[in-house]
């Protein structure tokens, strides 16, 4: 994503790999993200969405956007 960001001035979407540990770094490079299994119990796609994981991730995105416009 860093290399693409250096080459283009277009909105970018992270297609995978965004999680609670890297969400602020990722959002410093992209305008949006597709977030799937990192909201699921044990990080497994077949598991149900874990409310606490999903909320923590959403809260981090909101805080980042508030701080960075």
GROMACS .gro file of C-alpha atoms in nm:
model
   69
    1UNK     CA    1   0.000   0.000   0.000
    2UNK     CA    2   0.285   0.239   0.077
    3UNK     CA    3   0.432   0.196  -0.272
    4UNK     CA    4   0.095   0.245  -0.439
    5UNK     CA    5   0.024   0.553  -0.226
    6UNK     CA    6   0.354   0.705  -0.343
    7UNK     CA    7   0.255   0.654  -0.707
    8UNK     CA    8  -0.108   0.763  -0.716
    9UNK     CA    9  -0.330   1.035  -0.582
   10UNK     CA   10  -0.649   0.831  -0.580
   11UNK     CA   11  -0.862   0.697  -0.296
   12UNK     CA   12  -0.726   0.362  -0.178
   13UNK     CA   13  -0.902   0.078   0.000
   14UNK     CA   14  -0.715  -0.181   0.203
   15UNK     CA   15  -0.859  -0.512   0.088
   16UNK     CA   16  -0.735  -0.735   0.369
   17UNK     CA   17  -0.508  -0.756   0.668
   18UNK     CA   18  -0.648  -0.464   0.866
   19UNK     CA   19  -0.685  -0.546   1.235
   20UNK     CA   20  -0.692  -0.380   1.576
   21UNK     CA   21  -0.310  -0.372   1.590
   22UNK     CA   22  -0.249  -0.196   1.257
   23UNK     CA   23  -0.570  -0.007   1.182
   24UNK     CA   24  -0.428   0.339   1.250
   25UNK     CA   25  -0.120   0.273   1.037
   26UNK     CA   26  -0.337   0.139   0.756
   27UNK     CA   27  -0.577   0.433   0.773
   28UNK     CA   28  -0.283   0.672   0.744
   29UNK     CA   29  -0.244   0.532   0.391
   30UNK     CA   30  -0.598   0.449   0.277
   31UNK     CA   31  -0.940   0.608   0.279
   32UNK     CA   32  -1.132   0.289   0.358
   33UNK     CA   33  -1.085  -0.077   0.440
   34UNK     CA   34  -1.261  -0.407   0.394
   35UNK     CA   35  -1.249  -0.564   0.737
   36UNK     CA   36  -1.361  -0.924   0.774
   37UNK     CA   37  -1.213  -1.193   0.990
   38UNK     CA   38  -1.040  -0.955   1.233
   39UNK     CA   39  -1.390  -0.889   1.376
   40UNK     CA   40  -1.460  -1.258   1.413
   41UNK     CA   41  -1.397  -1.479   1.714
   42UNK     CA   42  -1.047  -1.628   1.693
   43UNK     CA   43  -0.996  -1.445   1.360
   44UNK     CA   44  -1.174  -1.722   1.172
   45UNK     CA   45  -1.415  -1.638   0.892
   46UNK     CA   46  -1.656  -1.913   0.990
   47UNK     CA   47  -1.694  -1.778   1.343
   48UNK     CA   48  -1.960  -1.521   1.433
   49UNK     CA   49  -1.873  -1.154   1.460
   50UNK     CA   50  -1.741  -1.075   1.807
   51UNK     CA   51  -1.918  -0.758   1.923
   52UNK     CA   52  -1.632  -0.645   2.147
   53UNK     CA   53  -1.370  -0.690   1.870
   54UNK     CA   54  -1.588  -0.510   1.617
   55UNK     CA   55  -1.660  -0.222   1.855
   56UNK     CA   56  -1.295  -0.183   1.955
   57UNK     CA   57  -1.192  -0.170   1.589
   58UNK     CA   58  -1.468   0.077   1.500
   59UNK     CA   59  -1.376   0.294   1.798
   60UNK     CA   60  -1.012   0.304   1.686
   61UNK     CA   61  -1.114   0.407   1.334
   62UNK     CA   62  -1.344   0.679   1.471
   63UNK     CA   63  -1.071   0.812   1.699
   64UNK     CA   64  -0.820   0.815   1.413
   65UNK     CA   65  -1.058   0.998   1.182
   66UNK     CA   66  -1.147   1.252   1.450
   67UNK     CA   67  -0.781   1.323   1.518
   68UNK     CA   68  -0.680   1.334   1.153
   69UNK     CA   69  -0.981   1.489   0.987
   0.00000   0.00000   0.00000
